[in-house]
Amino acid sequence: MASGWVWGRWGWAEEYPSCSLTATPCFFSGVQKQEVLCKRLDDDSIVQNSYCDPDSKPPDNQRHCNAEPCPPEWFIGEWLECSKTCDGGSRTRTVLCIRKVGPSEEETLDSSSCLTHRPVEKEPCNNQSCPPQWVALDWSECTPKCGPGFKHRIVLCKSSDLSKTFPPARCPEESKPPVRIRCSLGRCPPPRWVTGDWGQCSAQCGLGQQMRTVQCLSYTGQASSDCPETVRPPSMQQCESKCDSSPVSTTEECKDVNKVAYCPLVLKFKFCSRAYFRQMCCKTCQGH
């Protein structure tokens, strides 16, 4: 410090320079800073701060400036995700007409309040063609109708708009849906005995026998050996044919039928009273 100079000849001065803009010059968007300077008292010239007493320096101050209303402006948000990954989608964003009403406040206005052209809110995206994809048709019914079985379906390699069918090699094999799955519609009914119609009676007159087929079949009609023998229907039964009761003509020769060898037994067991045996063993039964 030069000889003859004293601290009392200097003091702090406070000044506000022109408003410095930090944003649009409206609604207190600027900041005015109060600069504290060390000046000579005799001619107000600015000198280095070291000439003034630092303990008497006032604190720094600042204030907002530019209180004019802000004009409306467009707020443009970020683009949202595209609606499709391929084959042409669209994406949107928020576009609002706003006006600042304070350092951290704003209001939304009608779109007509903003004088500039409205920014685009929607645009196309991802216009590239989608790769072929697997398309599965409906499942068939479970086959067979009972017990364990399978359902089947057709799986095609199609264009993304489903208008074209491609060879399977055009679609990724690792993502192909299954074409067959297991299924079951419950237990199958057990095999059962199935009988045919009775055949003709073996005797044209009197007692004879008639036969029919008896089969053990599964529910599909296949031959089976799992039917219980205890309930097997009979395959043969006795039958009786009605005999002609008209008397034997006296002019017709009464004789035993050659192919019948049991006529002596018919006589022995007294079967001659029966019309069939009397006819077959006419000579043997004559007079009895």
CSV table of C-alpha atoms in Angstrom, one decimal:
chain,number,residue,atom,x,y,z
A,1,MET,CA,0.0,0.0,0.0
A,2,ALA,CA,1.4,3.5,-1.0
A,3,SER,CA,2.5,5.8,1.8
A,4,GLY,CA,-0.1,8.5,2.7
A,5,TRP,CA,-3.1,6.4,1.6
A,6,VAL,CA,-5.6,5.2,4.2
A,7,TRP,CA,-8.5,2.8,4.1
A,8,GLY,CA,-11.0,5.4,4.9
A,9,ARG,CA,-10.9,6.9,1.4
A,10,TRP,CA,-12.3,3.8,-0.2
A,11,GLY,CA,-15.7,2.1,0.2
A,12,TRP,CA,-17.9,-0.6,-1.4
A,13,ALA,CA,-20.3,0.5,-4.1
A,14,GLU,CA,-23.3,-1.6,-5.3
A,15,GLU,CA,-24.4,-1.6,-9.0
A,16,TYR,CA,-26.9,-3.5,-11.1
A,17,PRO,CA,-25.7,-4.2,-14.7
A,18,SER,CA,-28.1,-4.8,-17.6
A,19,CYS,CA,-30.3,-7.9,-17.3
A,20,SER,CA,-28.5,-11.1,-18.4
A,21,LEU,CA,-30.8,-13.5,-20.2
A,22,THR,CA,-30.9,-17.1,-19.3
A,23,ALA,CA,-34.0,-17.9,-21.3
A,24,THR,CA,-36.7,-16.2,-23.3
A,25,PRO,CA,-36.8,-12.5,-22.2
A,26,CYS,CA,-40.1,-12.7,-20.4
A,27,PHE,CA,-41.7,-13.5,-17.0
A,28,PHE,CA,-38.6,-13.0,-14.9
A,29,SER,CA,-36.6,-15.3,-17.1
A,30,GLY,CA,-33.4,-13.2,-16.8
A,31,VAL,CA,-31.2,-12.7,-13.8
A,32,GLN,CA,-29.7,-9.4,-12.7
A,33,LYS,CA,-26.7,-9.7,-10.4
A,34,GLN,CA,-25.5,-7.0,-8.0
A,35,GLU,CA,-21.8,-6.5,-8.3
A,36,VAL,CA,-19.9,-5.2,-5.3
A,37,LEU,CA,-16.8,-3.1,-6.4
A,38,CYS,CA,-14.1,-1.3,-4.6
A,39,LYS,CA,-13.9,2.4,-5.8
A,40,ARG,CA,-12.0,5.5,-5.0
A,41,LEU,CA,-14.1,8.0,-3.1
A,42,ASP,CA,-12.7,11.0,-4.8
A,43,ASP,CA,-13.3,10.1,-8.4
A,44,ASP,CA,-15.4,6.9,-8.3
A,45,SER,CA,-12.7,5.0,-10.2
A,46,ILE,CA,-12.7,1.2,-9.7
A,47,VAL,CA,-9.6,-0.2,-8.0
A,48,GLN,CA,-8.6,-3.7,-6.9
A,49,ASN,CA,-10.6,-5.2,-4.1
A,50,SER,CA,-7.5,-5.4,-2.0
A,51,TYR,CA,-7.7,-1.6,-1.4
A,52,CYS,CA,-11.0,-2.1,0.5
A,53,ASP,CA,-11.6,-3.7,3.9
A,54,PRO,CA,-12.8,-7.2,3.2
A,55,ASP,CA,-14.7,-7.4,6.5
A,56,SER,CA,-17.0,-4.5,5.4
A,57,LYS,CA,-17.8,-6.0,2.0
A,58,PRO,CA,-21.7,-6.4,1.5
A,59,PRO,CA,-23.0,-9.8,0.4
A,60,ASP,CA,-23.6,-10.5,-3.3
A,61,ASN,CA,-27.2,-10.2,-4.4
A,62,GLN,CA,-29.3,-11.1,-7.5
A,63,ARG,CA,-32.8,-10.5,-8.7
A,64,HIS,CA,-35.0,-11.7,-11.5
A,65,CYS,CA,-35.7,-9.4,-14.4
A,66,ASN,CA,-37.6,-9.3,-17.8
A,67,ALA,CA,-41.2,-9.3,-16.5
A,68,GLU,CA,-42.8,-9.1,-19.9
A,69,PRO,CA,-45.4,-11.9,-20.7
A,70,CYS,CA,-43.9,-14.9,-22.7
A,71,PRO,CA,-45.4,-15.6,-26.2
A,72,PRO,CA,-47.0,-19.0,-26.8
A,73,GLU,CA,-44.7,-21.7,-28.1
A,74,TRP,CA,-44.9,-25.4,-29.0
A,75,PHE,CA,-43.9,-28.1,-26.5
A,76,ILE,CA,-42.7,-31.2,-28.4
A,77,GLY,CA,-42.4,-34.5,-26.5
A,78,GLU,CA,-40.3,-37.5,-27.3
A,79,TRP,CA,-41.4,-40.0,-29.9
A,80,LEU,CA,-43.1,-43.1,-28.5
A,81,GLU,CA,-42.3,-46.6,-29.5
A,82,CYS,CA,-43.4,-47.7,-33.0
A,83,SER,CA,-46.7,-49.6,-33.1
A,84,LYS,CA,-45.2,-52.4,-35.2
A,85,THR,CA,-41.7,-53.8,-35.6
A,86,CYS,CA,-42.1,-54.3,-39.3
A,87,ASP,CA,-44.6,-54.0,-42.3
A,88,GLY,CA,-45.2,-50.3,-41.5
A,89,GLY,CA,-46.3,-49.0,-38.2
A,90,SER,CA,-46.7,-45.5,-36.7
A,91,ARG,CA,-45.4,-43.6,-33.8
A,92,THR,CA,-46.7,-40.5,-32.0
A,93,ARG,CA,-45.5,-37.7,-29.7
A,94,THR,CA,-47.1,-35.1,-27.6
A,95,VAL,CA,-47.4,-31.6,-29.1
A,96,LEU,CA,-48.9,-28.8,-27.0
A,97,CYS,CA,-49.2,-25.1,-27.3
A,98,ILE,CA,-47.9,-23.6,-24.0
A,99,ARG,CA,-46.9,-20.3,-22.5
A,100,LYS,CA,-44.6,-19.6,-19.5
A,101,VAL,CA,-46.3,-17.8,-16.7
A,102,GLY,CA,-43.4,-17.9,-14.2
A,103,PRO,CA,-39.8,-19.2,-13.8
A,104,SER,CA,-41.1,-22.8,-13.4
A,105,GLU,CA,-44.8,-22.5,-14.4
A,106,GLU,CA,-46.6,-22.8,-17.7
A,107,GLU,CA,-50.1,-23.0,-19.0
A,108,THR,CA,-51.6,-25.0,-21.9
A,109,LEU,CA,-53.3,-23.0,-24.6
A,110,ASP,CA,-55.5,-23.8,-27.6
A,111,SER,CA,-53.4,-24.7,-30.6
A,112,SER,CA,-54.5,-21.6,-32.5
A,113,SER,CA,-52.7,-19.5,-29.9
A,114,CYS,CA,-49.3,-20.7,-31.3
A,115,LEU,CA,-48.5,-18.7,-34.5
A,116,THR,CA,-46.0,-21.1,-36.0
A,117,HIS,CA,-46.8,-24.2,-38.0
A,118,ARG,CA,-47.9,-27.1,-35.7
A,119,PRO,CA,-45.2,-29.8,-35.5
A,120,VAL,CA,-46.0,-33.4,-36.7
A,121,GLU,CA,-47.6,-35.5,-34.0
A,122,LYS,CA,-47.7,-38.8,-35.9
A,123,GLU,CA,-45.4,-40.4,-38.5
A,124,PRO,CA,-44.8,-43.8,-40.2
A,125,CYS,CA,-42.1,-46.1,-38.9
A,126,ASN,CA,-40.6,-49.5,-39.5
A,127,ASN,CA,-41.7,-49.8,-43.1
A,128,GLN,CA,-39.4,-52.8,-43.8
A,129,SER,CA,-41.2,-56.1,-44.7
A,130,CYS,CA,-41.6,-58.7,-41.9
A,131,PRO,CA,-40.0,-62.1,-42.4
A,132,PRO,CA,-42.2,-65.2,-43.1
A,133,GLN,CA,-43.9,-66.7,-40.0
A,134,TRP,CA,-45.4,-69.9,-38.9
A,135,VAL,CA,-49.2,-70.1,-38.9
A,136,ALA,CA,-50.9,-73.0,-37.1
A,137,LEU,CA,-54.4,-74.1,-38.1
A,138,ASP,CA,-57.0,-75.6,-35.6
A,139,TRP,CA,-56.3,-78.9,-33.9
A,140,SER,CA,-58.2,-82.0,-35.1
A,141,GLU,CA,-60.3,-84.1,-32.8
A,142,CYS,CA,-58.6,-86.6,-30.5
A,143,THR,CA,-58.0,-89.9,-32.3
A,144,PRO,CA,-59.1,-92.6,-31.2
A,145,LYS,CA,-62.3,-91.6,-29.5
A,146,CYS,CA,-61.2,-93.1,-26.1
A,147,GLY,CA,-58.0,-94.0,-24.4
A,148,PRO,CA,-54.6,-92.3,-25.2
A,149,GLY,CA,-54.4,-90.7,-28.6
A,150,PHE,CA,-53.2,-87.7,-30.6
A,151,LYS,CA,-54.5,-84.4,-32.0
A,152,HIS,CA,-53.0,-83.2,-35.3
A,153,ARG,CA,-52.9,-79.8,-37.0
A,154,ILE,CA,-51.4,-78.2,-40.1
A,155,VAL,CA,-48.6,-75.6,-39.7
A,156,LEU,CA,-47.8,-73.4,-42.7
A,157,CYS,CA,-45.0,-71.0,-43.4
A,158,LYS,CA,-46.9,-67.8,-44.5
A,159,SER,CA,-46.0,-64.2,-45.4
A,160,SER,CA,-46.7,-61.6,-42.6
A,161,ASP,CA,-49.9,-60.5,-44.3
A,162,LEU,CA,-50.9,-64.2,-44.6
A,163,SER,CA,-51.5,-63.8,-48.4
A,164,LYS,CA,-48.7,-66.1,-49.5
A,165,THR,CA,-47.5,-69.6,-48.5
A,166,PHE,CA,-43.8,-70.4,-48.6
A,167,PRO,CA,-41.8,-73.6,-48.4
A,168,PRO,CA,-41.2,-74.6,-44.7
A,169,ALA,CA,-37.5,-73.9,-45.2
A,170,ARG,CA,-38.3,-70.1,-45.4
A,171,CYS,CA,-39.4,-70.1,-41.7
A,172,PRO,CA,-37.1,-70.8,-38.7
A,173,GLU,CA,-37.4,-74.5,-37.8
A,174,GLU,CA,-36.6,-73.8,-34.1
A,175,SER,CA,-39.8,-71.7,-33.7
A,176,LYS,CA,-42.1,-74.1,-35.6
A,177,PRO,CA,-45.2,-74.9,-33.4
A,178,PRO,CA,-45.9,-78.6,-32.8
A,179,VAL,CA,-48.1,-80.5,-35.3
A,180,ARG,CA,-49.1,-83.3,-32.9
A,181,ILE,CA,-49.9,-83.5,-29.2
A,182,ARG,CA,-51.1,-86.3,-26.9
A,183,CYS,CA,-54.7,-86.4,-25.8
A,184,SER,CA,-57.2,-88.7,-24.1
A,185,LEU,CA,-61.0,-88.8,-24.0
A,186,GLY,CA,-61.2,-91.2,-21.1
A,187,ARG,CA,-61.1,-95.0,-20.7
A,188,CYS,CA,-62.3,-97.1,-23.6
A,189,PRO,CA,-65.3,-99.4,-23.0
A,190,PRO,CA,-64.3,-103.1,-22.4
A,191,PRO,CA,-64.6,-105.8,-25.1
A,192,ARG,CA,-68.0,-107.5,-25.3
A,193,TRP,CA,-69.6,-110.6,-26.8
A,194,VAL,CA,-71.3,-109.9,-30.1
A,195,THR,CA,-73.7,-112.5,-31.5
A,196,GLY,CA,-74.9,-113.1,-35.1
A,197,ASP,CA,-78.4,-114.2,-36.2
A,198,TRP,CA,-79.5,-117.8,-35.6
A,199,GLY,CA,-79.1,-120.1,-38.6
A,200,GLN,CA,-81.7,-122.4,-40.0
A,201,CYS,CA,-82.9,-125.4,-38.0
A,202,SER,CA,-81.0,-128.5,-39.0
A,203,ALA,CA,-84.3,-130.5,-39.0
A,204,GLN,CA,-86.9,-130.0,-41.7
A,205,CYS,CA,-89.4,-131.6,-39.3
A,206,GLY,CA,-89.3,-132.0,-35.6
A,207,LEU,CA,-86.4,-131.3,-33.4
A,208,GLY,CA,-83.0,-130.1,-34.6
A,209,GLN,CA,-80.2,-127.7,-33.9
A,210,GLN,CA,-79.4,-124.2,-35.1
A,211,MET,CA,-76.1,-122.2,-34.8
A,212,ARG,CA,-75.0,-118.6,-34.6
A,213,THR,CA,-71.6,-116.8,-34.5
A,214,VAL,CA,-70.4,-115.5,-31.1
A,215,GLN,CA,-67.4,-113.1,-31.2
A,216,CYS,CA,-65.5,-111.1,-28.6
A,217,LEU,CA,-64.9,-107.7,-30.1
A,218,SER,CA,-63.3,-104.5,-28.9
A,219,TYR,CA,-65.0,-101.1,-29.2
A,220,THR,CA,-63.3,-100.6,-32.5
A,221,GLY,CA,-64.6,-103.9,-33.9
A,222,GLN,CA,-61.3,-105.8,-33.6
A,223,ALA,CA,-61.2,-109.4,-32.3
A,224,SER,CA,-60.3,-109.7,-28.7
A,225,SER,CA,-59.7,-112.4,-26.1
A,226,ASP,CA,-60.6,-110.3,-23.1
A,227,CYS,CA,-64.3,-111.1,-22.8
A,228,PRO,CA,-65.3,-113.1,-19.7
A,229,GLU,CA,-66.3,-116.6,-20.6
A,230,THR,CA,-68.8,-116.7,-17.8
A,231,VAL,CA,-71.2,-114.4,-19.8
A,232,ARG,CA,-70.5,-115.9,-23.2
A,233,PRO,CA,-73.8,-116.3,-25.1
A,234,PRO,CA,-74.5,-119.8,-26.5
A,235,SER,CA,-73.6,-120.5,-30.1
A,236,MET,CA,-76.0,-123.4,-30.5
A,237,GLN,CA,-79.6,-124.2,-29.4
A,238,GLN,CA,-82.2,-126.8,-30.0
A,239,CYS,CA,-84.9,-126.0,-32.5
A,240,GLU,CA,-88.1,-127.7,-33.8
A,241,SER,CA,-89.5,-127.5,-37.3
A,242,LYS,CA,-93.2,-127.9,-37.9
A,243,CYS,CA,-93.9,-131.2,-39.6
A,244,ASP,CA,-96.5,-131.9,-42.3
A,245,SER,CA,-99.4,-133.6,-40.6
A,246,SER,CA,-101.0,-135.1,-43.7
A,247,PRO,CA,-101.1,-138.9,-43.7
A,248,VAL,CA,-98.6,-140.8,-45.7
A,249,SER,CA,-100.0,-142.0,-49.0
A,250,THR,CA,-100.6,-145.7,-49.1
A,251,THR,CA,-99.2,-145.8,-52.6
A,252,GLU,CA,-95.9,-144.3,-51.4
A,253,GLU,CA,-93.4,-146.9,-50.2
A,254,CYS,CA,-92.8,-146.9,-46.4
A,255,LYS,CA,-89.1,-147.2,-45.8
A,256,ASP,CA,-86.3,-146.0,-43.5
A,257,VAL,CA,-84.2,-143.1,-44.9
A,258,ASN,CA,-80.9,-144.7,-45.9
A,259,LYS,CA,-78.8,-141.9,-44.4
A,260,VAL,CA,-80.4,-142.3,-41.0
A,261,ALA,CA,-78.6,-145.0,-39.0
A,262,TYR,CA,-80.3,-144.5,-35.7
A,263,CYS,CA,-83.8,-146.0,-36.5
A,264,PRO,CA,-83.3,-149.0,-34.1
A,265,LEU,CA,-82.6,-146.5,-31.3
A,266,VAL,CA,-85.7,-144.5,-32.2
A,267,LEU,CA,-87.7,-147.7,-31.8
A,268,LYS,CA,-85.9,-148.6,-28.6
A,269,PHE,CA,-86.4,-145.3,-26.9
A,270,LYS,CA,-90.0,-145.0,-28.2
A,271,PHE,CA,-89.5,-141.9,-30.4
A,272,CYS,CA,-91.8,-143.3,-33.1
A,273,SER,CA,-94.6,-141.2,-31.7
A,274,ARG,CA,-92.9,-138.1,-32.9
A,275,ALA,CA,-93.7,-137.1,-36.5
A,276,TYR,CA,-90.1,-136.4,-37.5
A,277,PHE,CA,-88.7,-139.8,-36.4
A,278,ARG,CA,-91.8,-141.7,-37.7
A,279,GLN,CA,-91.2,-140.1,-41.1
A,280,MET,CA,-87.4,-140.8,-41.1
A,281,CYS,CA,-87.8,-144.4,-39.8
A,282,CYS,CA,-91.2,-145.2,-41.4
A,283,LYS,CA,-90.5,-149.0,-41.9
A,284,THR,CA,-89.0,-149.4,-38.4
A,285,CYS,CA,-91.9,-147.6,-36.7
A,286,GLN,CA,-94.6,-149.3,-38.7
A,287,GLY,CA,-97.1,-150.9,-36.4
A,288,HIS,CA,-95.6,-149.2,-33.3
